[in-house]
Coordinates of C-alpha atoms in Angstrom, one line a residue:
X1 CA 46.6 27.4 73.9
X2 CA 45.6 28.4 70.5
X3 CA 47.2 31.3 68.7
X4 CA 43.8 33.1 68.6
X5 CA 43.5 33.0 72.4
X6 CA 47.2 34.2 72.7
X7 CA 46.5 37.2 70.5
X8 CA 43.2 38.0 72.4
X9 CA 45.0 37.8 75.7
X10 CA 47.8 40.0 74.5
X11 CA 45.4 42.6 73.2
X12 CA 43.4 42.5 76.5
X13 CA 46.7 42.9 78.5
X14 CA 47.7 45.9 76.4
X15 CA 44.3 47.5 76.7
X16 CA 44.2 47.1 80.5
X17 CA 47.8 48.4 80.8
X18 CA 47.1 51.4 78.6
X19 CA 44.0 52.3 80.6
X20 CA 45.7 51.9 84.0
X21 CA 48.7 54.0 82.9
X22 CA 46.6 56.6 81.2
X23 CA 45.5 58.3 84.3
X24 CA 47.6 61.1 85.8
X25 CA 47.3 64.0 88.3
X26 CA 48.8 67.5 88.5
X27 CA 50.2 68.8 91.8
X28 CA 49.3 72.3 93.1
X29 CA 52.8 73.6 92.2
X30 CA 52.7 72.1 88.7
X31 CA 51.1 72.8 85.3
X32 CA 50.9 70.3 82.5
X33 CA 50.8 70.4 78.7
X34 CA 49.6 67.4 76.7
X35 CA 50.6 66.5 73.2
X36 CA 49.0 64.3 70.7
X37 CA 51.5 62.6 68.3
X38 CA 54.0 65.2 69.4
X39 CA 51.8 68.3 68.8
X40 CA 50.6 70.4 71.7
X41 CA 47.0 71.7 71.9
X42 CA 47.2 75.3 70.8
X43 CA 44.9 78.2 71.7
X44 CA 43.6 80.8 69.3
X45 CA 44.9 84.4 69.6
X46 CA 48.1 86.3 69.4
X47 CA 51.1 85.3 71.5
X48 CA 52.1 87.6 74.4
X49 CA 55.1 89.7 73.3
X50 CA 55.8 91.1 76.8
X51 CA 58.2 93.9 75.9
X52 CA 59.8 92.3 72.8
X53 CA 60.9 94.5 69.9
X54 CA 59.3 93.9 66.5
X55 CA 62.4 91.9 65.4
X56 CA 62.4 89.8 68.6
X57 CA 58.6 89.2 68.4
X58 CA 59.1 87.6 65.0
X59 CA 62.0 85.5 66.2
X60 CA 60.2 84.3 69.4
X61 CA 56.7 83.9 67.9
X62 CA 55.7 81.0 70.1
X63 CA 52.0 80.0 70.2
X64 CA 49.9 79.7 73.4
X65 CA 49.1 76.2 74.4
X66 CA 46.4 74.7 76.5
X67 CA 47.5 74.3 80.1
X68 CA 46.2 71.7 82.4
X69 CA 45.5 73.0 85.9
X70 CA 46.2 71.2 89.2
X71 CA 43.9 68.4 90.0
X72 CA 42.9 65.1 88.5
X73 CA 42.9 62.3 87.8
X74 CA 43.0 63.1 84.1
X75 CA 43.2 60.6 81.3
X76 CA 45.5 60.4 78.3
X77 CA 45.5 58.1 75.3
X78 CA 48.6 56.0 74.5
X79 CA 49.5 58.4 71.6
X80 CA 49.4 61.3 74.0
X81 CA 52.3 62.5 76.2
X82 CA 52.0 64.7 79.3
X83 CA 54.7 67.3 80.2
X84 CA 54.6 68.5 83.8
X85 CA 56.4 71.7 84.8
X86 CA 57.1 73.0 88.3
X87 CA 56.1 76.7 88.4
X88 CA 57.1 77.5 92.0
X89 CA 59.8 80.1 92.6
X90 CA 63.3 78.7 92.6
X91 CA 66.8 80.1 93.1
X92 CA 70.0 79.5 91.2
X93 CA 73.6 80.6 91.7
X94 CA 74.7 82.8 88.8
X95 CA 77.9 80.7 88.5
X96 CA 75.8 77.7 87.4
X97 CA 77.0 76.4 84.1
X98 CA 76.4 72.8 83.0
X99 CA 79.5 72.9 80.7
X100 CA 82.0 73.9 83.3
X101 CA 82.7 74.4 87.0
X102 CA 83.4 78.0 88.0
X103 CA 83.6 79.7 91.4
X104 CA 82.7 83.2 90.1
X105 CA 81.6 85.0 87.0
X106 CA 84.4 87.0 85.5
X107 CA 83.7 90.5 84.2
X108 CA 85.8 93.5 83.1
X109 CA 85.1 96.9 84.6
X110 CA 85.3 100.2 82.8
X111 CA 88.9 100.7 84.0
X112 CA 90.0 97.3 82.7
X113 CA 89.9 95.4 86.1
X114 CA 88.9 91.8 86.0
X115 CA 86.5 91.1 88.8
X116 CA 84.7 88.0 90.1
X117 CA 81.0 88.3 90.6
X118 CA 78.8 86.1 92.8
X119 CA 75.1 86.1 93.5
X120 CA 71.8 84.4 92.8
X121 CA 68.7 84.8 90.7
X122 CA 65.2 83.8 91.7
X123 CA 63.0 82.6 88.8
X124 CA 59.9 80.7 88.0
X125 CA 58.5 79.1 84.9
X126 CA 55.9 81.3 83.2
X127 CA 52.5 79.6 83.0
X128 CA 51.6 81.8 80.0
X129 CA 54.7 80.8 78.0
X130 CA 55.0 77.0 78.5
X131 CA 55.5 76.4 74.8
X132 CA 58.7 78.5 74.8
X133 CA 59.9 76.6 78.0
X134 CA 59.0 73.1 76.8
X135 CA 59.5 73.3 73.0
X136 CA 61.1 76.6 72.2
X137 CA 64.7 75.9 73.3
X138 CA 66.5 72.8 74.4
X139 CA 67.7 74.1 77.7
X140 CA 65.8 77.3 78.7
X141 CA 67.4 77.8 82.1
X142 CA 70.9 77.6 80.5
X143 CA 69.8 80.2 77.9
X144 CA 68.4 82.5 80.6
X145 CA 71.6 82.3 82.6
X146 CA 73.7 83.1 79.6
X147 CA 71.4 86.0 78.8
X148 CA 71.6 87.3 82.4
X149 CA 75.4 87.0 82.5
X150 CA 75.8 88.8 79.2
X151 CA 73.8 91.7 80.3
X152 CA 75.6 91.8 83.7
X153 CA 79.0 91.9 82.0
X154 CA 77.9 94.7 79.7
X155 CA 76.5 96.7 82.6
X156 CA 79.7 96.2 84.7
X157 CA 81.9 97.2 81.7
X158 CA 80.0 100.5 81.3
X159 CA 79.0 101.3 84.9
X160 CA 79.8 104.8 86.3
X161 CA 78.5 105.9 89.7
X162 CA 75.9 108.5 89.1
X163 CA 76.8 110.3 92.3
X164 CA 80.6 110.4 91.8
X165 CA 80.9 113.9 90.4
X166 CA 79.1 115.4 93.4
X167 CA 81.6 113.8 95.8
X168 CA 84.4 116.0 94.5
X169 CA 82.4 119.3 94.4
X170 CA 84.1 122.0 96.3
X171 CA 82.7 125.4 97.5
X172 CA 84.6 128.6 98.0
X173 CA 82.7 131.6 99.1
X174 CA 79.4 129.9 98.4
X175 CA 80.3 129.2 94.8
X176 CA 80.6 125.6 93.6
X177 CA 83.8 124.7 91.7
X178 CA 82.5 121.3 90.5
X179 CA 82.6 122.3 86.9
X180 CA 86.3 123.2 87.2
X181 CA 87.3 119.7 88.3
X182 CA 88.6 117.6 85.3
X183 CA 86.2 115.0 84.0
X184 CA 88.7 112.2 84.5
X185 CA 89.1 113.2 88.2
X186 CA 85.4 113.2 88.8
X187 CA 85.1 109.5 88.0
X188 CA 85.8 107.1 90.9
X189 CA 87.4 103.6 90.7
X190 CA 84.9 101.4 89.0
X191 CA 85.1 98.5 91.4
X192 CA 84.3 100.9 94.3
X193 CA 81.4 102.4 92.4
X194 CA 80.1 98.9 91.6
X195 CA 80.3 97.8 95.3
X196 CA 78.5 100.9 96.5
X197 CA 75.7 100.5 93.9
X198 CA 74.7 96.8 94.1
X199 CA 71.0 97.6 94.6
X200 CA 71.1 99.8 91.5
X201 CA 72.7 97.0 89.5
X202 CA 70.2 94.5 90.7
X203 CA 67.3 96.7 89.8
X204 CA 68.8 97.3 86.3
X205 CA 69.2 93.5 85.8
X206 CA 65.6 92.9 86.8
X207 CA 64.4 95.5 84.3
X208 CA 66.6 94.2 81.5
X209 CA 65.4 90.5 82.0
X210 CA 61.7 91.2 81.8
X211 CA 61.6 89.7 78.3
X212 CA 63.0 86.3 79.3
X213 CA 59.4 85.0 79.8
X214 CA 58.6 85.6 76.1
X215 CA 62.1 84.4 75.0
X216 CA 62.6 81.2 77.1
X217 CA 59.4 80.8 79.2
X218 CA 61.1 81.8 82.4
X219 CA 60.3 84.9 84.5
X220 CA 63.1 86.5 86.5
X221 CA 61.7 87.3 90.0
X222 CA 64.8 89.0 91.4
X223 CA 68.5 89.4 90.9
X224 CA 70.8 89.3 94.0
X225 CA 74.3 90.3 93.1
X226 CA 76.1 90.0 96.5
X227 CA 79.8 90.1 95.8
X228 CA 82.1 91.9 93.3
X229 CA 85.7 91.1 94.1
X230 CA 88.8 92.0 92.2
X231 CA 92.1 89.9 92.3
X232 CA 93.9 90.0 95.6
X233 CA 96.7 92.3 94.5
X234 CA 94.2 94.7 93.0
X235 CA 92.2 94.6 96.2
X236 CA 95.2 95.7 98.2
X237 CA 95.9 98.6 95.7
X238 CA 92.2 99.7 96.0
X239 CA 92.5 99.7 99.8
X240 CA 95.5 102.0 99.5
X241 CA 93.6 104.2 97.0
X242 CA 90.6 104.4 99.3
X243 CA 92.8 105.3 102.3
X244 CA 94.4 108.1 100.3
X245 CA 91.0 109.4 99.1
X246 CA 89.6 109.4 102.6
X247 CA 92.7 111.3 103.8
X248 CA 92.4 113.8 101.0
X249 CA 88.7 114.3 101.8
X250 CA 89.5 114.8 105.5
X251 CA 92.3 117.3 104.6
X252 CA 89.9 119.2 102.3
X253 CA 87.2 119.4 105.0
X254 CA 89.8 120.6 107.6
X255 CA 91.1 123.3 105.2
X256 CA 87.6 124.4 104.3
X257 CA 86.7 124.7 108.0
X258 CA 89.9 126.7 108.7
X259 CA 89.1 129.0 105.7
X260 CA 85.5 129.5 106.9
X261 CA 86.8 130.4 110.4
X262 CA 89.3 132.9 109.0
X263 CA 86.6 134.5 106.9
X264 CA 84.4 134.9 109.9
X265 CA 87.2 136.5 112.0
X266 CA 88.0 138.9 109.1
X267 CA 84.4 140.0 108.8
X268 CA 84.3 140.6 112.6
X269 CA 87.6 142.6 112.5
X270 CA 86.2 144.8 109.7
X271 CA 83.0 145.5 111.7
X272 CA 85.1 146.5 114.7
X273 CA 87.3 148.9 112.6
X274 CA 84.2 150.4 111.0
X275 CA 82.6 151.1 114.5
X276 CA 85.9 152.7 115.8
X277 CA 86.1 154.9 112.7
X278 CA 82.5 156.0 113.1
X279 CA 83.1 156.7 116.8
X280 CA 86.0 159.0 116.0
X281 CA 84.2 160.8 113.2
X282 CA 81.0 161.4 115.2
X283 CA 82.4 164.2 117.5
X284 CA 83.9 166.0 114.5
X285 CA 80.6 165.9 112.6
X286 CA 78.8 167.2 115.7
X287 CA 81.4 170.1 116.1
X288 CA 81.0 170.9 112.4
X289 CA 77.2 171.1 112.7
X290 CA 77.5 173.3 115.9
X291 CA 79.9 175.8 114.2
X292 CA 77.7 175.9 111.1
X293 CA 74.6 176.6 113.3
X294 CA 76.4 179.4 115.3
X295 CA 77.6 181.0 112.0
X296 CA 74.1 180.9 110.6
X297 CA 72.5 182.4 113.7
X298 CA 75.3 184.9 114.9
X299 CA 77.3 185.5 111.7
X300 CA 81.1 185.6 111.6
X301 CA 81.3 187.8 114.7
X302 CA 79.3 185.3 116.7
X303 CA 81.6 182.5 115.5
X304 CA 84.7 184.5 116.5
X305 CA 83.2 185.0 120.0
X306 CA 82.4 181.3 120.3
X307 CA 86.0 180.4 119.3
X308 CA 87.4 182.9 121.8
X309 CA 85.3 181.5 124.6
X310 CA 86.4 178.0 123.7
X311 CA 90.0 179.1 123.6
X312 CA 90.0 180.5 127.2
X313 CA 90.0 177.0 129.0
X314 CA 92.7 175.9 126.7
X315 CA 94.8 178.9 127.5
X316 CA 94.4 178.2 131.3
X317 CA 95.8 174.7 130.8
X318 CA 98.7 175.8 128.6
X319 CA 102.2 176.2 130.2
X320 CA 103.8 178.0 127.3
X321 CA 102.5 180.2 124.5
X322 CA 104.1 181.3 121.2
X323 CA 102.7 184.2 119.3
X324 CA 103.4 184.7 115.6
X325 CA 103.2 188.0 113.9

């Protein structure tokens, strides 16, 4: 074999191998981006900011790239590289951290309780931000998880139940005394407030993570915080606090019911006394009107005659009489 034939055979083998390995397909749940000498094919137009502030829009100014849709076979040259991305919705435990193994996410509440948080997030790769996902950051999912956990910890540290002041409102005589309750007494225990408002926290997290697509190329579909647990000794103390609060609430309800009953009975007693007084006064008013009418029609002599006639039956019933001079 001559050297010339060896070189020709080698070139022919390389050409056939490149042609055979140059074809590729894209699955229905995938999108692909092709680069030539390491540079992706970019599209003209402004990148989608998607809620970023002006400062963030400058920092995350990623271009739009040409996306290869599902189908094929497509062909690429040897100097081109194909990046395939799964865009289906996936779920991930929020405790996931490639640098360490942790059963829960630790967070500090407003009243300085260290709690353990568990839950999941559902996410998918944004088809419109594949440059940020593939080339923007080295590990986009790790960045998204760190961003999510940071916002979650900030929210837990400042969370106050929006309904807690109304729980302690009291009414006396139809007037609310909620404003007279001290502010520190109106706030509940943070861990209890957090447990009661998990849907509210999940909604807040979804709203705050809407910019992750423009930042890291990942869209947050849903946040599912399922458990917020304090340490065991704190949990026992909270159980005692809850029992006491429930007992206090029951005592307040009982006292308020007794007070309402006493007020109702008092109003009824006043009505009865008023009716009795009116019944005693009515004959006197009638007698006064009769005497006034007799005096108007018959004068003083007529009134004296009437009084004498009224005195006769009384004298018949009397057993003794005393006469004063």
